[in-house]
Amino acid sequence: MPRLARTEFEKLVAQAVKSLPPRFLRRLENVDVVVEDEPTAEDLEVAEIEPGGTLLGLYQGVPQTDRGTWYGNMLPDRIVIYQRPIEAIAHDRRDVRKEIRLTLMHEIGHHFGLGEDDLAEAGYE
Protein backbone atom coordinates (compact mmCIF):
# COMPACT_ATOMS: atom_id res chain seq x y z
CA MET A 1 0.00 0.00 0.00
CA PRO A 2 1.37 3.47 -0.82
CA ARG A 3 2.21 5.62 2.17
CA LEU A 4 -0.44 8.16 3.16
CA ALA A 5 0.44 11.80 3.69
CA ARG A 6 0.85 12.56 7.39
CA THR A 7 -2.16 14.89 7.33
CA GLU A 8 -4.34 12.14 5.84
CA PHE A 9 -3.16 9.61 8.42
CA GLU A 10 -3.78 12.11 11.24
CA LYS A 11 -7.26 12.68 9.86
CA LEU A 12 -7.95 8.93 10.08
CA VAL A 13 -6.70 8.92 13.69
CA ALA A 14 -8.94 11.90 14.55
CA GLN A 15 -11.90 10.10 12.97
CA ALA A 16 -11.11 7.01 15.04
CA VAL A 17 -11.09 9.09 18.23
CA LYS A 18 -14.42 10.73 17.33
CA SER A 19 -15.95 7.34 16.56
CA LEU A 20 -15.22 5.94 20.02
CA PRO A 21 -18.24 4.95 22.08
CA PRO A 22 -19.37 7.89 24.23
CA ARG A 23 -18.75 5.86 27.41
CA PHE A 24 -15.02 5.77 26.51
CA LEU A 25 -14.81 9.38 25.34
CA ARG A 26 -16.39 10.65 28.57
CA ARG A 27 -13.84 8.76 30.65
CA LEU A 28 -10.69 9.88 28.82
CA GLU A 29 -8.87 12.22 31.17
CA ASN A 30 -5.79 14.28 30.45
CA VAL A 31 -4.64 12.32 27.40
CA ASP A 32 -3.44 13.42 23.96
CA VAL A 33 -3.44 11.19 20.90
CA VAL A 34 -0.47 11.86 18.60
CA VAL A 35 1.00 10.35 15.44
CA GLU A 36 4.67 9.55 14.96
CA ASP A 37 6.37 7.86 12.01
CA GLU A 38 7.76 4.89 13.88
CA PRO A 39 8.83 3.88 17.37
CA THR A 40 12.29 4.68 18.67
CA ALA A 41 14.57 2.04 20.16
CA GLU A 42 13.55 3.37 23.58
CA ASP A 43 9.84 3.00 22.73
CA LEU A 44 10.43 -0.63 21.73
CA GLU A 45 12.32 -1.26 24.97
CA VAL A 46 9.59 0.33 27.11
CA ALA A 47 6.99 -1.83 25.34
CA GLU A 48 9.21 -4.90 25.77
CA ILE A 49 9.35 -5.46 22.00
CA GLU A 50 12.45 -7.15 20.62
CA PRO A 51 14.50 -5.07 18.15
CA GLY A 52 12.99 -5.55 14.72
CA GLY A 53 9.59 -6.26 16.27
CA THR A 54 6.43 -4.37 15.45
CA LEU A 55 4.87 -1.71 17.66
CA LEU A 56 1.73 -0.01 16.38
CA GLY A 57 0.99 2.23 19.35
CA LEU A 58 2.20 3.13 22.82
CA TYR A 59 0.56 4.54 25.94
CA GLN A 60 2.77 6.89 27.93
CA GLY A 61 1.44 8.13 31.23
CA VAL A 62 -0.21 7.24 34.51
CA PRO A 63 -3.17 4.86 34.15
CA GLN A 64 -6.36 6.12 35.75
CA THR A 65 -6.29 3.20 38.18
CA ASP A 66 -2.91 4.40 39.54
CA ARG A 67 -3.85 8.04 39.98
CA GLY A 68 -4.18 9.28 43.51
CA THR A 69 -4.71 12.59 45.22
CA TRP A 70 -1.19 13.55 44.14
CA TYR A 71 -2.29 13.51 40.50
CA GLY A 72 -2.88 17.09 39.42
CA ASN A 73 -1.30 19.72 37.21
CA MET A 74 0.35 16.95 35.20
CA LEU A 75 1.27 17.03 31.55
CA PRO A 76 -1.20 15.00 29.50
CA ASP A 77 -0.67 11.30 29.03
CA ARG A 78 0.08 10.36 25.44
CA ILE A 79 -1.24 7.70 23.15
CA VAL A 80 1.17 7.44 20.23
CA ILE A 81 -0.03 5.87 16.98
CA TYR A 82 2.86 4.82 14.70
CA GLN A 83 2.09 5.45 11.04
CA ARG A 84 4.72 3.35 9.24
CA PRO A 85 4.17 0.09 11.14
CA ILE A 86 0.41 0.36 10.65
CA GLU A 87 0.81 1.01 6.95
CA ALA A 88 3.29 -1.87 6.68
CA ILE A 89 0.72 -4.42 7.87
CA ALA A 90 -2.26 -2.88 6.05
CA HIS A 91 -3.31 -3.99 2.59
CA ASP A 92 -5.41 -0.93 1.82
CA ARG A 93 -6.88 2.23 3.32
CA ARG A 94 -9.67 0.25 4.94
CA ASP A 95 -7.09 -1.89 6.76
CA VAL A 96 -5.27 1.26 7.88
CA ARG A 97 -8.50 2.61 9.36
CA LYS A 98 -9.20 -0.74 11.09
CA GLU A 99 -5.67 -1.00 12.54
CA ILE A 100 -5.74 2.60 13.77
CA ARG A 101 -9.00 1.96 15.63
CA LEU A 102 -7.81 -1.35 17.09
CA THR A 103 -4.52 0.21 18.20
CA LEU A 104 -6.30 3.22 19.67
CA MET A 105 -8.67 1.01 21.66
CA HIS A 106 -5.72 -1.07 22.90
CA GLU A 107 -3.86 2.00 24.14
CA ILE A 108 -6.99 3.50 25.68
CA GLY A 109 -7.31 0.23 27.57
CA HIS A 110 -3.88 0.90 29.11
CA HIS A 111 -5.04 4.43 29.99
CA PHE A 112 -7.93 2.82 31.88
CA GLY A 113 -5.51 0.48 33.67
CA LEU A 114 -5.95 -2.73 31.66
CA GLY A 115 -2.95 -5.01 31.16
CA GLU A 116 -1.99 -6.99 28.06
CA ASP A 117 -3.87 -10.11 29.23
CA ASP A 118 -7.03 -8.08 29.88
CA LEU A 119 -6.79 -6.49 26.43
CA ALA A 120 -6.19 -9.81 24.70
CA GLU A 121 -9.23 -11.26 26.46
CA ALA A 122 -11.30 -8.28 25.26
CA GLY A 123 -10.08 -8.78 21.68
CA TYR A 124 -7.71 -5.81 21.53
CA GLU A 125 -4.38 -7.57 21.12
XYZ file of N, CA, C and O in Angstrom, residues 2-125:
496
model
N 0.587 2.236 -0.839
C 1.372 3.472 -0.824
C 1.196 4.203 0.504
O 0.145 4.135 1.125
N 2.235 4.878 0.906
C 2.209 5.616 2.167
C 1.266 6.808 2.060
O 1.265 7.532 1.071
N 0.460 7.005 3.094
C -0.438 8.161 3.158
C 0.347 9.397 3.595
O 1.322 9.289 4.349
N -0.114 10.556 3.177
C 0.444 11.797 3.694
C 0.149 11.859 5.188
O -0.873 11.338 5.649
N 1.029 12.484 5.938
C 0.846 12.558 7.391
C -0.501 13.181 7.729
O -1.209 12.713 8.616
N -0.891 14.228 7.020
C -2.161 14.889 7.330
C -3.341 13.940 7.114
O -4.303 13.968 7.885
N -3.262 13.100 6.101
C -4.341 12.139 5.836
C -4.387 11.080 6.935
O -5.464 10.714 7.418
N -3.219 10.607 7.354
C -3.158 9.612 8.422
C -3.695 10.216 9.721
O -4.476 9.586 10.442
N -3.291 11.438 10.031
C -3.778 12.112 11.240
C -5.287 12.295 11.193
O -5.962 12.202 12.223
N -5.813 12.548 10.016
C -7.262 12.683 9.860
C -7.958 11.368 10.199
O -8.993 11.354 10.874
N -7.385 10.244 9.760
C -7.954 8.933 10.083
C -7.899 8.667 11.587
O -8.828 8.097 12.162
N -6.809 9.086 12.232
C -6.697 8.922 13.690
C -7.759 9.775 14.385
O -8.444 9.307 15.302
N -7.923 11.015 13.949
C -8.938 11.898 14.551
C -10.338 11.311 14.373
O -11.162 11.358 15.292
N -10.606 10.740 13.206
C -11.904 10.104 12.970
C -12.096 8.912 13.904
O -13.198 8.687 14.415
N -11.028 8.153 14.127
C -11.115 7.006 15.037
C -11.437 7.468 16.458
O -12.256 6.861 17.148
N -10.811 8.551 16.883
C -11.090 9.090 18.225
C -12.548 9.515 18.315
O -13.259 9.156 19.270
N -13.029 10.252 17.326
C -14.415 10.735 17.333
C -15.421 9.599 17.276
O -16.548 9.734 17.756
N -15.023 8.461 16.703
C -15.949 7.337 16.558
C -16.010 6.441 17.787
O -16.772 5.476 17.807
N -15.218 6.763 18.806
C -15.220 5.940 20.016
C -16.587 6.000 20.691
O -17.259 7.028 20.646
N -16.973 4.917 21.327
C -18.236 4.948 22.077
C -18.207 6.076 23.116
O -17.178 6.303 23.762
N -19.326 6.776 23.275
C -19.373 7.894 24.234
C -18.906 7.501 25.636
O -18.287 8.303 26.326
N -19.170 6.262 26.049
C -18.754 5.864 27.408
C -17.233 5.884 27.561
O -16.720 6.103 28.648
N -16.478 5.670 26.467
C -15.018 5.774 26.514
C -14.593 7.235 26.440
O -13.730 7.670 27.193
N -15.182 7.975 25.519
C -14.808 9.381 25.343
C -15.000 10.175 26.634
O -14.161 10.989 26.995
N -16.108 9.924 27.325
C -16.390 10.652 28.568
C -15.355 10.359 29.644
O -15.106 11.181 30.504
N -14.769 9.162 29.594
C -13.837 8.759 30.649
C -12.375 9.084 30.345
O -11.526 8.927 31.219
N -12.075 9.505 29.130
C -10.693 9.885 28.817
C -10.348 11.143 29.589
O -11.054 12.143 29.512
N -9.269 11.085 30.339
C -8.871 12.220 31.168
C -7.407 12.545 30.944
O -6.536 11.695 31.133
N -7.149 13.787 30.552
C -5.787 14.283 30.445
C -4.917 13.388 29.550
O -3.850 12.936 29.956
N -5.397 13.158 28.334
C -4.636 12.320 27.401
C -4.698 12.917 25.993
O -5.750 13.365 25.550
N -3.545 12.971 25.347
C -3.443 13.421 23.960
C -3.164 12.211 23.079
O -2.431 11.306 23.480
N -3.719 12.229 21.884
C -3.437 11.192 20.899
C -2.591 11.842 19.814
O -2.995 12.855 19.236
N -1.395 11.287 19.570
C -0.467 11.862 18.601
C -0.015 10.790 17.617
O -0.104 9.590 17.895
N 0.477 11.246 16.465
C 1.001 10.351 15.438
C 2.499 10.579 15.308
O 2.964 11.722 15.289
N 3.245 9.495 15.262
C 4.675 9.548 14.965
C 4.952 8.544 13.855
O 4.187 7.590 13.670
N 6.047 8.755 13.125
C 6.375 7.862 12.010
C 6.577 6.421 12.457
O 5.958 5.503 11.936
N 7.477 6.233 13.402
C 7.763 4.885 13.884
C 8.353 4.962 15.285
O 8.841 6.003 15.699
N 8.311 3.852 15.998
C 8.828 3.879 17.369
C 10.351 3.982 17.387
O 11.040 3.489 16.498
N 10.849 4.619 18.439
C 12.291 4.683 18.669
C 12.734 3.384 19.347
O 11.894 2.587 19.806
N 14.036 3.199 19.446
C 14.572 2.037 20.158
C 14.095 2.053 21.611
O 13.770 1.009 22.184
N 14.019 3.237 22.192
C 13.548 3.367 23.578
C 12.075 2.971 23.697
O 11.682 2.292 24.649
N 11.256 3.378 22.717
C 9.840 2.997 22.725
C 9.698 1.481 22.691
O 8.886 0.906 23.424
N 10.478 0.835 21.831
C 10.431 -0.635 21.730
C 10.833 -1.270 23.056
O 10.219 -2.244 23.505
N 11.853 -0.718 23.699
C 12.317 -1.258 24.974
C 11.252 -1.107 26.056
O 10.969 -2.048 26.799
N 10.636 0.073 26.127
C 9.588 0.327 27.112
C 8.423 -0.646 26.918
O 7.852 -1.152 27.881
N 8.096 -0.922 25.653
C 6.986 -1.825 25.338
C 7.403 -3.297 25.375
O 6.578 -4.168 25.115
N 8.672 -3.533 25.703
C 9.214 -4.897 25.769
C 9.065 -5.632 24.437
O 8.713 -6.807 24.388
N 9.371 -4.908 23.349
C 9.351 -5.464 22.003
C 10.801 -5.673 21.580
O 11.629 -4.769 21.706
N 11.102 -6.850 21.092
C 12.454 -7.145 20.623
C 12.812 -6.237 19.454
O 11.943 -5.885 18.653
N 14.096 -5.868 19.317
C 14.498 -5.073 18.153
C 14.060 -5.776 16.864
O 14.169 -6.996 16.740
N 13.515 -4.985 15.953
C 12.991 -5.554 14.719
C 11.537 -5.971 14.833
O 10.910 -6.330 13.848
N 10.994 -5.920 16.060
C 9.589 -6.263 16.273
C 8.688 -5.119 15.836
O 9.153 -4.047 15.456
N 7.400 -5.361 15.902
C 6.426 -4.371 15.446
C 5.688 -3.766 16.631
O 5.186 -4.483 17.493
N 5.627 -2.449 16.644
C 4.874 -1.712 17.660
C 3.991 -0.717 16.923
O 4.483 0.129 16.182
N 2.685 -0.856 17.086
C 1.728 -0.011 16.378
C 1.323 1.220 17.175
O 0.940 2.241 16.606
N 1.387 1.113 18.503
C 0.989 2.226 19.354
C 1.607 2.075 20.732
O 2.097 1.003 21.087
N 1.609 3.149 21.490
C 2.203 3.125 22.820
C 1.470 4.111 23.722
O 1.211 5.258 23.326
N 1.140 3.665 24.924
C 0.557 4.545 25.938
C 1.680 5.002 26.856
O 2.449 4.189 27.373
N 1.772 6.311 27.056
C 2.774 6.889 27.933
C 2.058 7.748 28.963
O 1.443 8.758 28.603
N 2.102 7.326 30.211
C 1.442 8.128 31.229
C 1.139 7.333 32.476
O 1.697 6.269 32.715
N 0.218 7.860 33.252
C -0.208 7.241 34.506
C -1.629 6.727 34.299
O -2.561 7.524 34.113
N -1.815 5.397 34.311
C -3.174 4.861 34.148
C -4.123 5.427 35.198
O -3.721 5.724 36.330
N -5.378 5.556 34.822
C -6.363 6.116 35.753
C -6.429 5.328 37.053
O -6.649 5.904 38.116
N -6.208 4.025 36.976
C -6.285 3.199 38.182
C -5.130 3.454 39.146
O -5.207 3.063 40.306
N -4.063 4.112 38.680
C -2.908 4.399 39.537
C -2.870 5.850 40.013
O -1.959 6.235 40.718
N -3.843 6.635 39.618
C -3.851 8.045 39.985
C -4.415 8.215 41.379
O -5.442 7.656 41.720
N -3.716 9.007 42.158
C -4.182 9.284 43.512
C -4.408 10.769 43.689
O -4.459 11.534 42.721
N -4.483 11.179 44.932
C -4.713 12.588 45.224
C -3.541 13.448 44.759
O -3.702 14.646 44.541
N -2.378 12.852 44.601
C -1.189 13.555 44.141
C -1.276 13.933 42.664
O -0.535 14.784 42.194
N -2.213 13.302 41.942
C -2.286 13.509 40.501
C -3.031 14.803 40.199
O -4.235 14.906 40.370
N -2.292 15.796 39.783
C -2.878 17.086 39.418
C -1.814 17.949 38.770
O -0.621 17.776 39.008
N -2.234 18.851 37.922
C -1.299 19.717 37.208
C -0.203 18.923 36.507
O 0.964 19.281 36.550
N -0.598 17.824 35.910
C 0.345 16.954 35.199
C 0.234 17.207 33.702
O -0.833 17.562 33.201
N 1.337 17.000 33.004
C 1.270 17.030 31.547
C 0.352 15.905 31.098
O 0.243 14.877 31.773
N -0.295 16.070 29.957
C -1.200 15.003 29.501
C -0.465 13.699 29.224
O 0.690 13.696 28.804
N -1.149 12.590 29.488
C -0.667 11.297 29.035
C -0.681 11.342 27.515
O -1.343 12.189 26.911
N 0.026 10.401 26.896
C 0.077 10.360 25.437
C -0.249 8.961 24.944
O 0.224 7.977 25.495
N -1.048 8.925 23.912
C -1.235 7.700 23.147
C -0.598 7.993 21.799
O -1.011 8.917 21.092
N 0.455 7.242 21.488
C 1.168 7.437 20.234
C 0.720 6.357 19.257
O 0.727 5.164 19.587
N 0.329 6.778 18.065
C -0.027 5.868 16.982
C 1.092 5.971 15.948
O 1.402 7.071 15.480
N 1.712 4.833 15.610
C 2.856 4.825 14.697
C 2.400 4.536 13.267
O 1.913 3.446 12.963
N 2.600 5.520 12.407
C 2.093 5.450 11.041
C 2.745 4.349 10.203
O 2.052 3.540 9.585
N 4.049 4.308 10.134
C 4.717 3.352 9.240
C 4.426 1.892 9.584
O 4.139 1.100 8.680
N 4.498 1.486 10.843
C 4.173 0.086 11.137
C 2.732 -0.283 10.783
O 2.471 -1.388 10.303
N 1.802 0.639 11.002
C 0.406 0.359 10.650
C 0.271 0.215 9.144
O -0.351 -0.730 8.646
N 0.881 1.111 8.410
C 0.810 1.013 6.952
C 1.499 -0.245 6.434
O 1.067 -0.827 5.437
N 2.550 -0.683 7.125
C 3.289 -1.867 6.684
C 2.454 -3.145 6.782
O 2.650 -4.071 5.989
N 1.534 -3.202 7.734
C 0.720 -4.421 7.875
C -0.628 -4.314 7.165
O -1.343 -5.297 7.044
N -0.959 -3.100 6.702
C -2.256 -2.882 6.051
C -2.163 -3.161 4.555
O -1.150 -2.880 3.917
N -3.248 -3.717 4.024
C -3.315 -3.989 2.592
C -3.906 -2.819 1.815
O -3.624 -2.636 0.636
N -4.751 -2.044 2.475
C -5.410 -0.928 1.815
C -5.844 0.085 2.872
O -5.630 -0.112 4.064
N -6.459 1.158 2.418
C -6.882 2.231 3.317
C -7.866 1.723 4.374
O -7.834 2.147 5.530
N -8.715 0.810 3.990
C -9.674 0.245 4.943
C -8.951 -0.479 6.074
O -9.323 -0.356 7.245
N -7.903 -1.228 5.731
C -7.094 -1.894 6.758
C -6.413 -0.875 7.666
O -6.297 -1.102 8.869
N -5.913 0.210 7.075
C -5.270 1.261 7.877
C -6.257 1.789 8.905
O -5.955 1.886 10.092
N -7.449 2.093 8.463
C -8.497 2.607 9.358
C -8.795 1.602 10.482
O -8.907 1.966 11.646
N -8.909 0.322 10.108
C -9.200 -0.736 11.088
C -8.061 -0.859 12.108
O -8.303 -0.952 13.313
N -6.813 -0.847 11.635
C -5.669 -0.996 12.536
C -5.514 0.218 13.450
O -5.141 0.068 14.611
N -5.795 1.396 12.930
C -5.745 2.597 13.775
C -6.745 2.459 14.916
O -6.418 2.678 16.078
N -7.966 2.071 14.598
C -8.999 1.956 15.628
C -8.645 0.882 16.654
O -8.772 1.097 17.864
N -8.187 -0.266 16.185
C -7.813 -1.352 17.089
C -6.661 -0.923 17.998
O -6.688 -1.161 19.214
N -5.665 -0.269 17.417
C -4.518 0.207 18.198
C -4.954 1.261 19.206
O -4.537 1.230 20.370
N -5.795 2.179 18.771
C -6.302 3.218 19.669
C -7.049 2.599 20.853
O -6.809 2.966 22.006
N -7.919 1.657 20.578
C -8.674 1.005 21.660
C -7.731 0.273 22.622
O -7.933 0.298 23.838
N -6.702 -0.372 22.073
C -5.723 -1.074 22.904
C -5.034 -0.088 23.855
O -4.947 -0.336 25.066
N -4.568 1.030 23.315
C -3.856 2.002 24.140
C -4.785 2.707 25.127
O -4.385 3.003 26.250
N -6.018 2.942 24.744
C -6.994 3.501 25.685
C -7.215 2.520 26.832
O -7.366 2.919 27.984
N -7.208 1.241 26.522
C -7.311 0.225 27.574
C -6.214 0.395 28.613
O -6.458 0.302 29.818
N -4.984 0.653 28.159
C -3.882 0.898 29.108
C -4.150 2.163 29.922
O -3.875 2.196 31.122
N -4.693 3.194 29.286
C -5.040 4.429 29.993
C -6.039 4.140 31.120
O -5.971 4.744 32.193
N -6.934 3.199 30.869
C -7.926 2.821 31.879
C -7.393 1.796 32.876
O -8.107 1.372 33.773
N -6.129 1.370 32.701
C -5.508 0.476 33.668
C -5.529 -0.997 33.298
O -5.179 -1.844 34.120
N -5.922 -1.325 32.072
C -5.947 -2.728 31.658
C -4.558 -3.183 31.226
O -3.825 -2.435 30.581
N -4.214 -4.425 31.569
C -2.946 -5.012 31.163
C -3.091 -5.752 29.844
O -4.192 -5.877 29.295
N -1.984 -6.283 29.341
C -1.987 -6.986 28.062
C -2.932 -8.187 28.065
O -3.643 -8.418 27.089
N -2.964 -8.944 29.146
C -3.865 -10.111 29.229
C -5.328 -9.672 29.171
O -6.144 -10.289 28.485
N -5.655 -8.605 29.895
C -7.032 -8.076 29.883
C -7.427 -7.654 28.465
O -8.530 -7.922 28.010
N -6.507 -6.986 27.778
C -6.790 -6.487 26.434
C -6.929 -7.632 25.429
O -7.784 -7.584 24.547
N -6.091 -8.646 25.576
C -6.193 -9.805 24.696
C -7.530 -10.496 24.897
O -8.201 -10.884 23.934
N -7.948 -10.623 26.142
C -9.226 -11.261 26.461
C -10.401 -10.468 25.859
O -11.402 -11.034 25.425
N -10.243 -9.143 25.815
C -11.304 -8.283 25.259
C -11.242 -8.192 23.732
O -12.084 -7.568 23.122
N -10.207 -8.795 23.132
C -10.080 -8.782 21.681
C -9.282 -7.631 21.117
O -9.323 -7.352 19.920
N -8.502 -6.953 21.963
C -7.707 -5.809 21.529
C -6.219 -6.109 21.627
O -5.450 -5.351 22.189
N -5.803 -7.232 21.063
C -4.377 -7.567 21.124
C -3.640 -7.076 19.918
O -4.168 -6.667 18.947
